[in-house]
Short mmCIF file of C-alpha atoms and ligand atoms in Angstrom, two decimals:
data_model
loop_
_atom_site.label_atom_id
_atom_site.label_comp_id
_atom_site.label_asym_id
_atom_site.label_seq_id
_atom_site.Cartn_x
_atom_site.Cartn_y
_atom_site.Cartn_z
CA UNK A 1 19.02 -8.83 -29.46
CA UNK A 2 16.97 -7.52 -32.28
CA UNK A 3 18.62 -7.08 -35.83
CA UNK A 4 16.43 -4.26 -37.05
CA UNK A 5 18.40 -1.25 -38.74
CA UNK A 6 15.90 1.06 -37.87
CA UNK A 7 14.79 2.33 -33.98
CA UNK A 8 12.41 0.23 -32.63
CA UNK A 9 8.29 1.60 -33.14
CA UNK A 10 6.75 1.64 -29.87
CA UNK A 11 4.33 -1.55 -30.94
CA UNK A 12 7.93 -3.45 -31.49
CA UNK A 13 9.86 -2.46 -28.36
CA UNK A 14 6.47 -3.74 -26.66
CA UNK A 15 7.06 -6.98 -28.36
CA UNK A 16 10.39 -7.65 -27.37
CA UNK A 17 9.85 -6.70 -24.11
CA UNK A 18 6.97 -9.26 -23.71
CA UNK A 19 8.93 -11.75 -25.54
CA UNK A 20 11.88 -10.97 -22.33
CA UNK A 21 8.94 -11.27 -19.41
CA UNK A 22 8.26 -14.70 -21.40
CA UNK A 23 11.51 -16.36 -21.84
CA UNK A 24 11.59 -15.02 -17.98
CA UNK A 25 8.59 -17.04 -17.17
CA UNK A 26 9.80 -19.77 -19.24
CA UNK A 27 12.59 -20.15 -16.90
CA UNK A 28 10.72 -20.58 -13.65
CA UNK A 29 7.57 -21.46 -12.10
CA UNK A 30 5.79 -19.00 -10.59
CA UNK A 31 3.43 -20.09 -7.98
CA UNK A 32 0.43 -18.30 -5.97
CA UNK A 33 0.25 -17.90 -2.63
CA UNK A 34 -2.41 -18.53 -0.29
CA UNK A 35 -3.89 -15.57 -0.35
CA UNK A 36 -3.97 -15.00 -3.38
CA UNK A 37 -6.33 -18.08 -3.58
CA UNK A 38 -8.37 -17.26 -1.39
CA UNK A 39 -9.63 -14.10 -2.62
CA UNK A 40 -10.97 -16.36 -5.23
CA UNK A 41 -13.07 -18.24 -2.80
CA UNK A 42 -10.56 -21.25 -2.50
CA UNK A 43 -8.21 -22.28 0.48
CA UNK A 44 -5.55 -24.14 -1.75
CA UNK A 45 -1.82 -24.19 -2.23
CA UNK A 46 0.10 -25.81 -5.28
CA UNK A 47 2.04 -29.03 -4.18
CA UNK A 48 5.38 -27.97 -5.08
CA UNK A 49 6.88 -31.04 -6.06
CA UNK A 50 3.80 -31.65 -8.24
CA UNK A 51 4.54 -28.41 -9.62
CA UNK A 52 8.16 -29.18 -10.25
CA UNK A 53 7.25 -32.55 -12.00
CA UNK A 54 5.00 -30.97 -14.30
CA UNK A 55 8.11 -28.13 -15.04
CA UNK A 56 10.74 -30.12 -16.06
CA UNK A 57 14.12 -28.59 -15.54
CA UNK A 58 12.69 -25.82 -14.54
CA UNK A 59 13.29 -24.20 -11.17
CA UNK A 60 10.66 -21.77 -8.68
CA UNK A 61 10.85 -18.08 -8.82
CA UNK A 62 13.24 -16.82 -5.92
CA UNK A 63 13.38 -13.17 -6.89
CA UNK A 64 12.32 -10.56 -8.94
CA UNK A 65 8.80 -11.34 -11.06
CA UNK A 66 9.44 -10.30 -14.55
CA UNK A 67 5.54 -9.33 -15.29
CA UNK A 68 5.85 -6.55 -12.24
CA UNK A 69 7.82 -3.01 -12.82
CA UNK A 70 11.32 -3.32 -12.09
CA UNK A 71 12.41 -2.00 -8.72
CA UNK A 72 15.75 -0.63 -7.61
CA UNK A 73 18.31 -2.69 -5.57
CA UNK A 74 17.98 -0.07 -2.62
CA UNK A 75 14.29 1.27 -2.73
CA UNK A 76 12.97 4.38 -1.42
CA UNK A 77 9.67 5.09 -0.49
CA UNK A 78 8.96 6.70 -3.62
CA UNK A 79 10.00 3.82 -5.65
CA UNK A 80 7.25 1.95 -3.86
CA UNK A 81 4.85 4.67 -4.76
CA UNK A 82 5.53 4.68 -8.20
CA UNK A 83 6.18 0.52 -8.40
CA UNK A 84 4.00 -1.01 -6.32
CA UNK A 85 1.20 1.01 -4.96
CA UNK A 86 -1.71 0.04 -7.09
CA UNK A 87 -3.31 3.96 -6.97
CA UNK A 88 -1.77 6.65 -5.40
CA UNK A 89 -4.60 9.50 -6.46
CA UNK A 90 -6.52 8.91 -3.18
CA UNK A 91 -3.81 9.47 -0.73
CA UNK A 92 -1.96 11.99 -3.00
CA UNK A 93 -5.39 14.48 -3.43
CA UNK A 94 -5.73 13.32 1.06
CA UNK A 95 -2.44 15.31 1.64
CA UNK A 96 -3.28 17.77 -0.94
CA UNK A 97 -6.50 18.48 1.06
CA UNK A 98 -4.27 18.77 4.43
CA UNK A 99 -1.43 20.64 3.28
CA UNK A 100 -4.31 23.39 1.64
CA UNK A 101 -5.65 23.00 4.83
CA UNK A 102 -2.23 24.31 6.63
CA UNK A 103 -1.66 21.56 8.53
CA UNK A 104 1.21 20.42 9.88
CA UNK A 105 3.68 18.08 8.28
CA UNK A 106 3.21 15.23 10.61
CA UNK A 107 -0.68 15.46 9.11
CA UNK A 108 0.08 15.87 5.97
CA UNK A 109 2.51 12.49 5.72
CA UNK A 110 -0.36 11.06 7.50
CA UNK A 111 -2.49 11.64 5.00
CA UNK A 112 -0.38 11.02 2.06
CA UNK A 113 0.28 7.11 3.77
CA UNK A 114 -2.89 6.79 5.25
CA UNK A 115 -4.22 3.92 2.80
CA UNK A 116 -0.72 2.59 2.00
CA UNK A 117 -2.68 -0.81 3.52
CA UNK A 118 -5.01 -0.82 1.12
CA UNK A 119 -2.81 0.29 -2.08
CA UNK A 120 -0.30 -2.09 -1.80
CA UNK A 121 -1.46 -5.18 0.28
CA UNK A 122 -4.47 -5.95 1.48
CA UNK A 123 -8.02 -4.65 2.40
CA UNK A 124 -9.03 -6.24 5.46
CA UNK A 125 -7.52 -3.76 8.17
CA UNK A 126 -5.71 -1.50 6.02
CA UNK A 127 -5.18 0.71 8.98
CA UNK A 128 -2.91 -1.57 10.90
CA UNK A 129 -1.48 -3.00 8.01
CA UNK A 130 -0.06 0.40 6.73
CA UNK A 131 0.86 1.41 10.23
CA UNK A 132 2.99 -1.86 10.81
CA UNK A 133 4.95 -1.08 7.47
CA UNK A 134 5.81 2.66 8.17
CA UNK A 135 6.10 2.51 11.87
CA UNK A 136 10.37 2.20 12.22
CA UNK A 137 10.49 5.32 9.67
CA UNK A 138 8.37 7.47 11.04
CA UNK A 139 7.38 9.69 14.31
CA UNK A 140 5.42 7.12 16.56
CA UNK A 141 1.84 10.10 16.19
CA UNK A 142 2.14 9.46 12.60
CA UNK A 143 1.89 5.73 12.28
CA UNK A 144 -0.69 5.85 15.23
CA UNK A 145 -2.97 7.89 13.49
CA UNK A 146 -2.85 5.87 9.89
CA UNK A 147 -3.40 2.71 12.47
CA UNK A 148 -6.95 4.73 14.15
CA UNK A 149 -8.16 6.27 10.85
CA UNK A 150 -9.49 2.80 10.05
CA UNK A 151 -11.80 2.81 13.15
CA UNK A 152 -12.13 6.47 13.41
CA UNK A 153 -14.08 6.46 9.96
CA UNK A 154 -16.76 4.41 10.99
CA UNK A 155 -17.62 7.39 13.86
CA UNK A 156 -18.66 11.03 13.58
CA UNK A 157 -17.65 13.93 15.78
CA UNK A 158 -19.70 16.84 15.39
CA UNK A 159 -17.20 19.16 17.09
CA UNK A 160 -14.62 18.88 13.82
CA UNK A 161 -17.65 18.34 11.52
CA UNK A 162 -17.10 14.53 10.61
CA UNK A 163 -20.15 12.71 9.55
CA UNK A 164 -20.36 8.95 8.74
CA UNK A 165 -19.64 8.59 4.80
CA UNK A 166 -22.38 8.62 3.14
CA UNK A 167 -20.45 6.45 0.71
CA UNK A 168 -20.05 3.92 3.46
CA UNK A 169 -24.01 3.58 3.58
CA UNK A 170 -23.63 2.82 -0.42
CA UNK A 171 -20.73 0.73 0.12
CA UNK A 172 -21.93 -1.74 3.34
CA UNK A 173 -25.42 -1.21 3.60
CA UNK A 174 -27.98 1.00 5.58
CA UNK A 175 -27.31 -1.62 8.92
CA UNK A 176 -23.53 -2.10 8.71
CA UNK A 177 -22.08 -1.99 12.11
CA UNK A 178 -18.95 -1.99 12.74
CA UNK A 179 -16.93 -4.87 14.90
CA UNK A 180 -16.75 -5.01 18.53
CA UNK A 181 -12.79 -4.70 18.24
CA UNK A 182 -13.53 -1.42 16.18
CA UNK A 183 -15.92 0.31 18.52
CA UNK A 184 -12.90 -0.44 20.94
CA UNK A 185 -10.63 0.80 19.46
CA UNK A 186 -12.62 4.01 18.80
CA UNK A 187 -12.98 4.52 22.40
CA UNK A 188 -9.32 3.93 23.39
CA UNK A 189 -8.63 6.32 20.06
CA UNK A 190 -11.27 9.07 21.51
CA UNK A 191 -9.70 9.34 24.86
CA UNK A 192 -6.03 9.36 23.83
CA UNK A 193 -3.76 12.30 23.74
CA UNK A 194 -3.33 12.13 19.53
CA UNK A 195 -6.84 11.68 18.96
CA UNK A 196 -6.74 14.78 16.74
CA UNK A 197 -3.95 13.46 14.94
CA UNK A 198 -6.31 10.22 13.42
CA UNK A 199 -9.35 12.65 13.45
CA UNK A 200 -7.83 14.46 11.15
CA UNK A 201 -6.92 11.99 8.55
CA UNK A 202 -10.37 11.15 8.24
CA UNK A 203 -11.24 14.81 7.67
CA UNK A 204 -9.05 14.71 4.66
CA UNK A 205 -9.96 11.71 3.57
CA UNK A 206 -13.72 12.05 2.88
CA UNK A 207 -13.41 14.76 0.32
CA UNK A 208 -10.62 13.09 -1.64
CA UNK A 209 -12.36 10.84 -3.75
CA UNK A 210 -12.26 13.07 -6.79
CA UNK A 211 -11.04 11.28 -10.06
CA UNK A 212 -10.05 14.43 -12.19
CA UNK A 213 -8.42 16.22 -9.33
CA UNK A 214 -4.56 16.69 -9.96
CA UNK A 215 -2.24 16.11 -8.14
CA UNK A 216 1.53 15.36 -8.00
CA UNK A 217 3.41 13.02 -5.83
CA UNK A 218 6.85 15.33 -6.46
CA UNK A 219 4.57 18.13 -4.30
CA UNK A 220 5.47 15.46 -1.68
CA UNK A 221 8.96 14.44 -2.35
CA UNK A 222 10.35 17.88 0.34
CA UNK A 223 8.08 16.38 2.68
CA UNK A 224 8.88 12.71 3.21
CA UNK A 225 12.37 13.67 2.44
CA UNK A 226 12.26 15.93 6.03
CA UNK A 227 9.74 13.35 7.86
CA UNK A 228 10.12 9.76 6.82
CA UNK A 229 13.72 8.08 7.19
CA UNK A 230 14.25 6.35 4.48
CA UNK A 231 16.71 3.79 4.99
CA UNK A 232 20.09 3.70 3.61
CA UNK A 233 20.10 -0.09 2.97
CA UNK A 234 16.45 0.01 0.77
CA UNK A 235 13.31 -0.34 2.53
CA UNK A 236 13.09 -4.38 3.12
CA UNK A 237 17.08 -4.19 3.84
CA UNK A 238 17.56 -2.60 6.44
CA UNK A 239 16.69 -5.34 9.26
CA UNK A 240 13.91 -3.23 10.73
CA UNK A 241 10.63 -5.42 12.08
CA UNK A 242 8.63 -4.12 8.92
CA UNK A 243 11.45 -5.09 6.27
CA UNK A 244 10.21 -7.96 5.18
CA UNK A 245 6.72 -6.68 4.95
CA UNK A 246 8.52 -4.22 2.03
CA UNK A 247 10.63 -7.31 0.71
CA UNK A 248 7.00 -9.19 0.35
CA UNK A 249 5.43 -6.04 -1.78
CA UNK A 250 8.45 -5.93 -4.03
CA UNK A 251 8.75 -9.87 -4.51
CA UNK A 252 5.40 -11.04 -3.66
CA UNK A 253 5.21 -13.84 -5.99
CA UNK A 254 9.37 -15.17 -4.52
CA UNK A 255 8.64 -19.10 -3.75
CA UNK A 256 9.56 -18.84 -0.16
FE1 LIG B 301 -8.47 4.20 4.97
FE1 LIG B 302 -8.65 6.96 2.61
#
């Protein structure tokens, strides 16, 4: 409680905010996972009852982390754009691009969760990372496509006018090729029936890297209302096989 007669300045409210995440912190032990670790070049995990010994009366983290934005007890997609997706520009100037383009809905939620992977999670294949999270909520086309964009990108198809990024030649080098398992996947992706579908995310996607461009995610808000079903439980509570993939994303630093 703050005993100030006066409304808080900005600067202050800051402070006692910080001073709540810390007393929070104070309270529990937060510890890393894996992962986390190992995207600093070490494969280590805290001993927990070393951990504990060292905390004295203190207990693990088994909910909510205090340094993260707050999240609603039932989330929505949206809350997850606005929470816990790192940057949304990308994907929100992708749709953009496809709904300018008149394309369908189906494309243009495509496009708008087509790097949900990669915003919220993890790099290594983003693709089937953000395909596995959306696939109970949405039309089976949709989450197929945000699973083939990932190996779809790597090949160009004249016909449509898709040429390897040029940005990929900056980003992996003149001689990158990709993976066995992706030039695979590119030929089951080429011969299926929504190989348009993917194609077409990765039409969107190479002109969206724009960082003044604005966009909106409310230009959205119609569209995922009509296409993705949002659970009435929260996404992570609604006992679907990707819930606890959304449960991880909002508590990703819970103890177990
Ligand atoms: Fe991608
Ligand atoms: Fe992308």
């Amino acid at each position: 409680m703050n005993e100030h007669a006066r409304p808080l300045t900005l600067s202050e409210r800051a402070d006692e905010l910080e001073e709540q995440v810390m007393q929070a912190l104070n309270e529990r032990i937060i510890a890393k996972s894996v992962l986390f670790r190992m995207a600093d070049g070490r494969v280590e995990i805290d001993n927990g009852q070393a951990l504990l010994a060292a905390n004295p009366g203190k207990h693990f983290l088994m909910g909510a982390d205090p340094r993260l934005p707050e999240m609603p007890e039932k989330p929505t997609l949206i809350d997850f754009f606005k929470a816990r997706f790192a940057s949304t520009s990308h994907m929100l100037q992708s749709a953009t691009h496809a709904l300018k383009g008149g394309h369908s809905e189906k494309v243009v939620l495509s496009c708008l969760l087509h790097d949900i992977g990669v915003a919220s999670f993890i790099r290594c294949d983003h693709g089937y990372w953000g395909a596995q999270m959306i696939e109970p909520y949405v039309e089976e086309e949709v989450s197929w496509a945000v699973r083939m964009h990932q190996a779809l990108r790597f090949f160009p198809d004249p016909s449509v006018g898709y040429e390897y990024p040029q940005m990929y030649v900056k980003f992996f080098g003149a001689d990158y090729k990709p993976e066995p398992y992706i030039v695979a996947e590119y030929e089951r992706a080429r011969n299926h029936k929504w190989y348009m579908s993917a194609r077409l995310i990765t039409l969107n996607d190479i002109y969206s890297f724009d960082p003044d461009a604005k966009v909106d995610l409310s230009d959205f808000v119609d569209i995922i209302g009509r296409n993705f079903k949002q659970p009435k439980e929260g996404l992570g509570f609604d006992n679907s096989p990707s819930a606890h993939m959304w449960r991880t994303l909002m508590w990703p630093t819970r103890f177990l």
